[in-house]
Amino acid sequence: MTAGSEPTAGSELTVVLVKAGKTKIRYPAALVADDGTRVTVRAPWAAPGVRDFGFVRFEPGDVFTEHYWRDAWFAVKEVRTGAGELKGWYCDVTRPAVLRDGELLVEDLDLDLWVSADRTAVLRLDEDEFEESGLAGRDPEAATAAVAALDELEGIARTAEGFAGLLG
């Protein structure tokens, strides 16, 4: 892809996840769609080895279909096994995503939500990390937007439709 050109479906992007001003992880992902507001990519589990959260395990072979918005403070990641079985949705509270020069830049704001495939578990995660981050003192508007985004995600997850309306 040449500098400044727009990526097309199937092209490879690099997702760059930044946390507290430092790059947390970079990984390749295939662009699925970009409607100008939402960017959807697909990528295999990018971290080394297995990450067991207790309520879900992410492991080599898992496939993430990740939805990022340029105008919303969150990302929703559908997680499936390599065989296609839905594990659930891992949602990150983030600043709005920026797609530039083949990189999808996302700033993680610590708050997360997990929704199991059967939607019986809706778990708010890392609220302690968010408090410890000091974002409320440094950038109160961003902190307020982050908490509102987590509340919005939880509200969507608990509806009869779940994420189908948001991701459809």
PDB file of C-alpha atoms in Angstrom:
ATOM      1  CA  MET A   1       0.000   0.000   0.000  1.00  0.00           C
ATOM      2  CA  THR A   2       1.442   3.389  -0.905  1.00  0.00           C
ATOM      3  CA  ALA A   3       1.565   6.251   1.568  1.00  0.00           C
ATOM      4  CA  GLY A   4      -1.757   8.051   1.721  1.00  0.00           C
ATOM      5  CA  SER A   5      -3.685   5.413  -0.245  1.00  0.00           C
ATOM      6  CA  GLU A   6      -6.894   4.065   1.234  1.00  0.00           C
ATOM      7  CA  PRO A   7      -6.804   0.414   2.271  1.00  0.00           C
ATOM      8  CA  THR A   8      -9.337  -1.896   0.655  1.00  0.00           C
ATOM      9  CA  ALA A   9     -11.031  -5.031   1.978  1.00  0.00           C
ATOM     10  CA  GLY A  10      -8.507  -7.821   2.294  1.00  0.00           C
ATOM     11  CA  SER A  11      -5.506  -5.525   2.623  1.00  0.00           C
ATOM     12  CA  GLU A  12      -3.290  -5.891   5.639  1.00  0.00           C
ATOM     13  CA  LEU A  13      -3.167  -3.238   8.339  1.00  0.00           C
ATOM     14  CA  THR A  14      -1.180  -3.054  11.533  1.00  0.00           C
ATOM     15  CA  VAL A  15      -3.241  -2.594  14.689  1.00  0.00           C
ATOM     16  CA  VAL A  16      -1.299  -0.504  17.191  1.00  0.00           C
ATOM     17  CA  LEU A  17      -2.664  -0.622  20.733  1.00  0.00           C
ATOM     18  CA  VAL A  18      -1.289   2.149  22.936  1.00  0.00           C
ATOM     19  CA  LYS A  19      -1.709   2.271  26.704  1.00  0.00           C
ATOM     20  CA  ALA A  20      -0.419   5.042  28.993  1.00  0.00           C
ATOM     21  CA  GLY A  21       1.499   6.578  26.089  1.00  0.00           C
ATOM     22  CA  LYS A  22       3.400   3.382  25.233  1.00  0.00           C
ATOM     23  CA  THR A  23       2.792   0.812  22.525  1.00  0.00           C
ATOM     24  CA  LYS A  24       1.343  -2.243  24.257  1.00  0.00           C
ATOM     25  CA  ILE A  25       1.140  -4.475  21.168  1.00  0.00           C
ATOM     26  CA  ARG A  26       1.341  -4.253  17.365  1.00  0.00           C
ATOM     27  CA  TYR A  27      -0.088  -6.980  15.164  1.00  0.00           C
ATOM     28  CA  PRO A  28      -1.134  -7.549  11.558  1.00  0.00           C
ATOM     29  CA  ALA A  29      -4.821  -7.729  10.711  1.00  0.00           C
ATOM     30  CA  ALA A  30      -6.799  -8.071   7.502  1.00  0.00           C
ATOM     31  CA  LEU A  31      -9.218  -5.255   6.724  1.00  0.00           C
ATOM     32  CA  VAL A  32     -12.749  -6.652   6.486  1.00  0.00           C
ATOM     33  CA  ALA A  33     -14.648  -3.367   6.010  1.00  0.00           C
ATOM     34  CA  ASP A  34     -14.374   0.382   6.481  1.00  0.00           C
ATOM     35  CA  ASP A  35     -17.545   2.430   6.092  1.00  0.00           C
ATOM     36  CA  GLY A  36     -15.887   5.702   7.089  1.00  0.00           C
ATOM     37  CA  THR A  37     -17.056   5.407  10.709  1.00  0.00           C
ATOM     38  CA  ARG A  38     -16.430   1.785  11.685  1.00  0.00           C
ATOM     39  CA  VAL A  39     -13.303  -0.148  10.746  1.00  0.00           C
ATOM     40  CA  THR A  40     -13.535  -3.944  10.995  1.00  0.00           C
ATOM     41  CA  VAL A  41     -10.446  -6.146  10.901  1.00  0.00           C
ATOM     42  CA  ARG A  42      -9.766  -9.835  11.452  1.00  0.00           C
ATOM     43  CA  ALA A  43      -6.669 -11.166  13.155  1.00  0.00           C
ATOM     44  CA  PRO A  44      -5.441 -14.297  14.895  1.00  0.00           C
ATOM     45  CA  TRP A  45      -4.700 -14.143  18.640  1.00  0.00           C
ATOM     46  CA  ALA A  46      -1.611 -11.940  18.602  1.00  0.00           C
ATOM     47  CA  ALA A  47      -0.030 -12.435  22.016  1.00  0.00           C
ATOM     48  CA  PRO A  48       2.385 -15.284  22.665  1.00  0.00           C
ATOM     49  CA  GLY A  49       0.933 -18.407  24.272  1.00  0.00           C
ATOM     50  CA  VAL A  50      -2.306 -18.706  26.226  1.00  0.00           C
ATOM     51  CA  ARG A  51      -3.935 -16.014  28.334  1.00  0.00           C
ATOM     52  CA  ASP A  52      -6.349 -17.497  30.852  1.00  0.00           C
ATOM     53  CA  PHE A  53      -8.626 -14.921  32.462  1.00  0.00           C
ATOM     54  CA  GLY A  54     -10.565 -17.536  34.416  1.00  0.00           C
ATOM     55  CA  PHE A  55     -13.787 -16.755  32.549  1.00  0.00           C
ATOM     56  CA  VAL A  56     -12.234 -17.265  29.071  1.00  0.00           C
ATOM     57  CA  ARG A  57      -8.968 -18.455  27.549  1.00  0.00           C
ATOM     58  CA  PHE A  58      -7.415 -16.744  24.551  1.00  0.00           C
ATOM     59  CA  GLU A  59      -5.027 -19.080  22.782  1.00  0.00           C
ATOM     60  CA  PRO A  60      -3.179 -19.690  19.542  1.00  0.00           C
ATOM     61  CA  GLY A  61      -5.687 -20.434  16.787  1.00  0.00           C
ATOM     62  CA  ASP A  62      -8.358 -18.070  18.144  1.00  0.00           C
ATOM     63  CA  VAL A  63      -9.641 -15.542  15.623  1.00  0.00           C
ATOM     64  CA  PHE A  64     -10.687 -12.015  16.559  1.00  0.00           C
ATOM     65  CA  THR A  65     -13.051  -9.968  14.398  1.00  0.00           C
ATOM     66  CA  GLU A  66     -12.432  -6.493  15.779  1.00  0.00           C
ATOM     67  CA  HIS A  67     -14.714  -3.497  15.320  1.00  0.00           C
ATOM     68  CA  TYR A  68     -13.298  -0.007  15.918  1.00  0.00           C
ATOM     69  CA  TRP A  69     -15.125   3.299  15.597  1.00  0.00           C
ATOM     70  CA  ARG A  70     -13.792   6.718  14.651  1.00  0.00           C
ATOM     71  CA  ASP A  71     -16.596   8.358  16.647  1.00  0.00           C
ATOM     72  CA  ALA A  72     -17.065   6.063  19.670  1.00  0.00           C
ATOM     73  CA  TRP A  73     -14.997   5.392  22.765  1.00  0.00           C
ATOM     74  CA  PHE A  74     -14.889   1.606  22.462  1.00  0.00           C
ATOM     75  CA  ALA A  75     -13.954  -1.398  20.373  1.00  0.00           C
ATOM     76  CA  VAL A  76     -15.848  -4.699  20.236  1.00  0.00           C
ATOM     77  CA  LYS A  77     -13.920  -7.885  19.480  1.00  0.00           C
ATOM     78  CA  GLU A  78     -15.789 -11.063  18.590  1.00  0.00           C
ATOM     79  CA  VAL A  79     -13.666 -14.020  19.687  1.00  0.00           C
ATOM     80  CA  ARG A  80     -13.921 -17.446  18.051  1.00  0.00           C
ATOM     81  CA  THR A  81     -11.919 -20.639  18.218  1.00  0.00           C
ATOM     82  CA  GLY A  82      -9.976 -21.669  15.128  1.00  0.00           C
ATOM     83  CA  ALA A  83     -12.882 -24.063  14.421  1.00  0.00           C
ATOM     84  CA  GLY A  84     -15.315 -21.127  14.405  1.00  0.00           C
ATOM     85  CA  GLU A  85     -17.007 -21.660  17.794  1.00  0.00           C
ATOM     86  CA  LEU A  86     -17.998 -18.352  19.397  1.00  0.00           C
ATOM     87  CA  LYS A  87     -16.302 -17.734  22.751  1.00  0.00           C
ATOM     88  CA  GLY A  88     -17.794 -14.275  23.288  1.00  0.00           C
ATOM     89  CA  TRP A  89     -17.053 -10.589  22.943  1.00  0.00           C
ATOM     90  CA  TYR A  90     -14.172  -8.719  24.537  1.00  0.00           C
ATOM     91  CA  CYS A  91     -14.802  -4.995  24.557  1.00  0.00           C
ATOM     92  CA  ASP A  92     -12.127  -2.369  25.127  1.00  0.00           C
ATOM     93  CA  VAL A  93     -12.878   1.179  26.185  1.00  0.00           C
ATOM     94  CA  THR A  94     -10.646   3.322  23.959  1.00  0.00           C
ATOM     95  CA  ARG A  95     -10.372   6.747  22.469  1.00  0.00           C
ATOM     96  CA  PRO A  96     -11.872   6.870  18.958  1.00  0.00           C
ATOM     97  CA  ALA A  97      -9.679   4.919  16.510  1.00  0.00           C
ATOM     98  CA  VAL A  98      -7.492   6.558  13.877  1.00  0.00           C
ATOM     99  CA  LEU A  99      -6.587   4.844  10.593  1.00  0.00           C
ATOM    100  CA  ARG A 100      -3.479   6.398   9.079  1.00  0.00           C
ATOM    101  CA  ASP A 101      -0.764   5.111   6.734  1.00  0.00           C
ATOM    102  CA  GLY A 102      -1.784   1.465   7.075  1.00  0.00           C
ATOM    103  CA  GLU A 103      -1.941   1.591  10.871  1.00  0.00           C
ATOM    104  CA  LEU A 104      -5.067   1.448  13.012  1.00  0.00           C
ATOM    105  CA  LEU A 105      -4.114   3.440  16.117  1.00  0.00           C
ATOM    106  CA  VAL A 106      -6.105   2.713  19.267  1.00  0.00           C
ATOM    107  CA  GLU A 107      -5.548   4.132  22.761  1.00  0.00           C
ATOM    108  CA  ASP A 108      -6.682   1.698  25.462  1.00  0.00           C
ATOM    109  CA  LEU A 109      -8.242   3.403  28.516  1.00  0.00           C
ATOM    110  CA  ASP A 110      -8.089   0.321  30.800  1.00  0.00           C
ATOM    111  CA  LEU A 111     -11.821  -0.369  31.159  1.00  0.00           C
ATOM    112  CA  ASP A 112     -13.056  -3.596  29.544  1.00  0.00           C
ATOM    113  CA  LEU A 113     -16.207  -5.679  29.275  1.00  0.00           C
ATOM    114  CA  TRP A 114     -16.482  -9.417  28.655  1.00  0.00           C
ATOM    115  CA  VAL A 115     -19.687 -10.971  27.330  1.00  0.00           C
ATOM    116  CA  SER A 116     -19.847 -14.769  27.093  1.00  0.00           C
ATOM    117  CA  ALA A 117     -21.142 -16.434  23.941  1.00  0.00           C
ATOM    118  CA  ASP A 118     -24.384 -17.440  25.676  1.00  0.00           C
ATOM    119  CA  ARG A 119     -24.592 -13.881  27.101  1.00  0.00           C
ATOM    120  CA  THR A 120     -25.144 -15.142  30.652  1.00  0.00           C
ATOM    121  CA  ALA A 121     -21.889 -13.511  31.819  1.00  0.00           C
ATOM    122  CA  VAL A 122     -21.462  -9.760  31.378  1.00  0.00           C
ATOM    123  CA  LEU A 123     -18.360  -8.752  33.323  1.00  0.00           C
ATOM    124  CA  ARG A 124     -16.965  -5.261  33.894  1.00  0.00           C
ATOM    125  CA  LEU A 125     -13.175  -5.549  34.042  1.00  0.00           C
ATOM    126  CA  ASP A 126     -10.183  -3.498  35.156  1.00  0.00           C
ATOM    127  CA  GLU A 127     -12.073  -0.725  36.923  1.00  0.00           C
ATOM    128  CA  ASP A 128      -9.274  -0.724  39.521  1.00  0.00           C
ATOM    129  CA  GLU A 129      -6.645  -0.202  36.788  1.00  0.00           C
ATOM    130  CA  PHE A 130      -8.714   2.656  35.410  1.00  0.00           C
ATOM    131  CA  GLU A 131      -8.826   4.362  38.816  1.00  0.00           C
ATOM    132  CA  GLU A 132      -5.082   3.844  39.296  1.00  0.00           C
ATOM    133  CA  SER A 133      -4.305   5.253  35.826  1.00  0.00           C
ATOM    134  CA  GLY A 134      -5.051   8.791  37.020  1.00  0.00           C
ATOM    135  CA  LEU A 135      -6.964   9.615  33.829  1.00  0.00           C
ATOM    136  CA  ALA A 136      -9.725  11.315  35.847  1.00  0.00           C
ATOM    137  CA  GLY A 137      -7.199  13.843  37.137  1.00  0.00           C
ATOM    138  CA  ARG A 138      -5.241  14.297  33.889  1.00  0.00           C
ATOM    139  CA  ASP A 139      -8.159  14.356  31.452  1.00  0.00           C
ATOM    140  CA  PRO A 140     -11.548  14.480  33.220  1.00  0.00           C
ATOM    141  CA  GLU A 141     -13.493  14.711  29.944  1.00  0.00           C
ATOM    142  CA  ALA A 142     -11.844  11.540  28.620  1.00  0.00           C
ATOM    143  CA  ALA A 143     -12.440   9.753  31.925  1.00  0.00           C
ATOM    144  CA  THR A 144     -16.127  10.690  31.815  1.00  0.00           C
ATOM    145  CA  ALA A 145     -16.375   9.511  28.188  1.00  0.00           C
ATOM    146  CA  ALA A 146     -14.644   6.236  29.108  1.00  0.00           C
ATOM    147  CA  VAL A 147     -17.039   5.439  31.958  1.00  0.00           C
ATOM    148  CA  ALA A 148     -20.010   6.359  29.748  1.00  0.00           C
ATOM    149  CA  ALA A 149     -18.675   4.033  27.027  1.00  0.00           C
ATOM    150  CA  LEU A 150     -18.408   1.118  29.475  1.00  0.00           C
ATOM    151  CA  ASP A 151     -21.951   1.796  30.684  1.00  0.00           C
ATOM    152  CA  GLU A 152     -23.167   1.946  27.067  1.00  0.00           C
ATOM    153  CA  LEU A 153     -21.465  -1.353  26.168  1.00  0.00           C
ATOM    154  CA  GLU A 154     -22.923  -3.073  29.225  1.00  0.00           C
ATOM    155  CA  GLY A 155     -26.368  -1.713  28.392  1.00  0.00           C
ATOM    156  CA  ILE A 156     -26.135  -3.005  24.817  1.00  0.00           C
ATOM    157  CA  ALA A 157     -24.876  -6.402  25.999  1.00  0.00           C
ATOM    158  CA  ARG A 158     -27.830  -6.791  28.346  1.00  0.00           C
ATOM    159  CA  THR A 159     -30.488  -6.091  25.687  1.00  0.00           C
ATOM    160  CA  ALA A 160     -32.338  -8.924  23.942  1.00  0.00           C
ATOM    161  CA  GLU A 161     -30.505  -8.071  20.709  1.00  0.00           C
ATOM    162  CA  GLY A 162     -27.056  -7.871  22.313  1.00  0.00           C
ATOM    163  CA  PHE A 163     -24.309  -6.680  19.959  1.00  0.00           C
ATOM    164  CA  ALA A 164     -26.189  -7.796  16.812  1.00  0.00           C
ATOM    165  CA  GLY A 165     -27.644  -4.331  16.213  1.00  0.00           C
ATOM    166  CA  LEU A 166     -24.333  -2.586  16.831  1.00  0.00           C
ATOM    167  CA  LEU A 167     -22.292  -4.924  14.638  1.00  0.00           C
ATOM    168  CA  GLY A 168     -24.911  -5.814  12.004  1.00  0.00           C
TER     169      GLY A 168
END
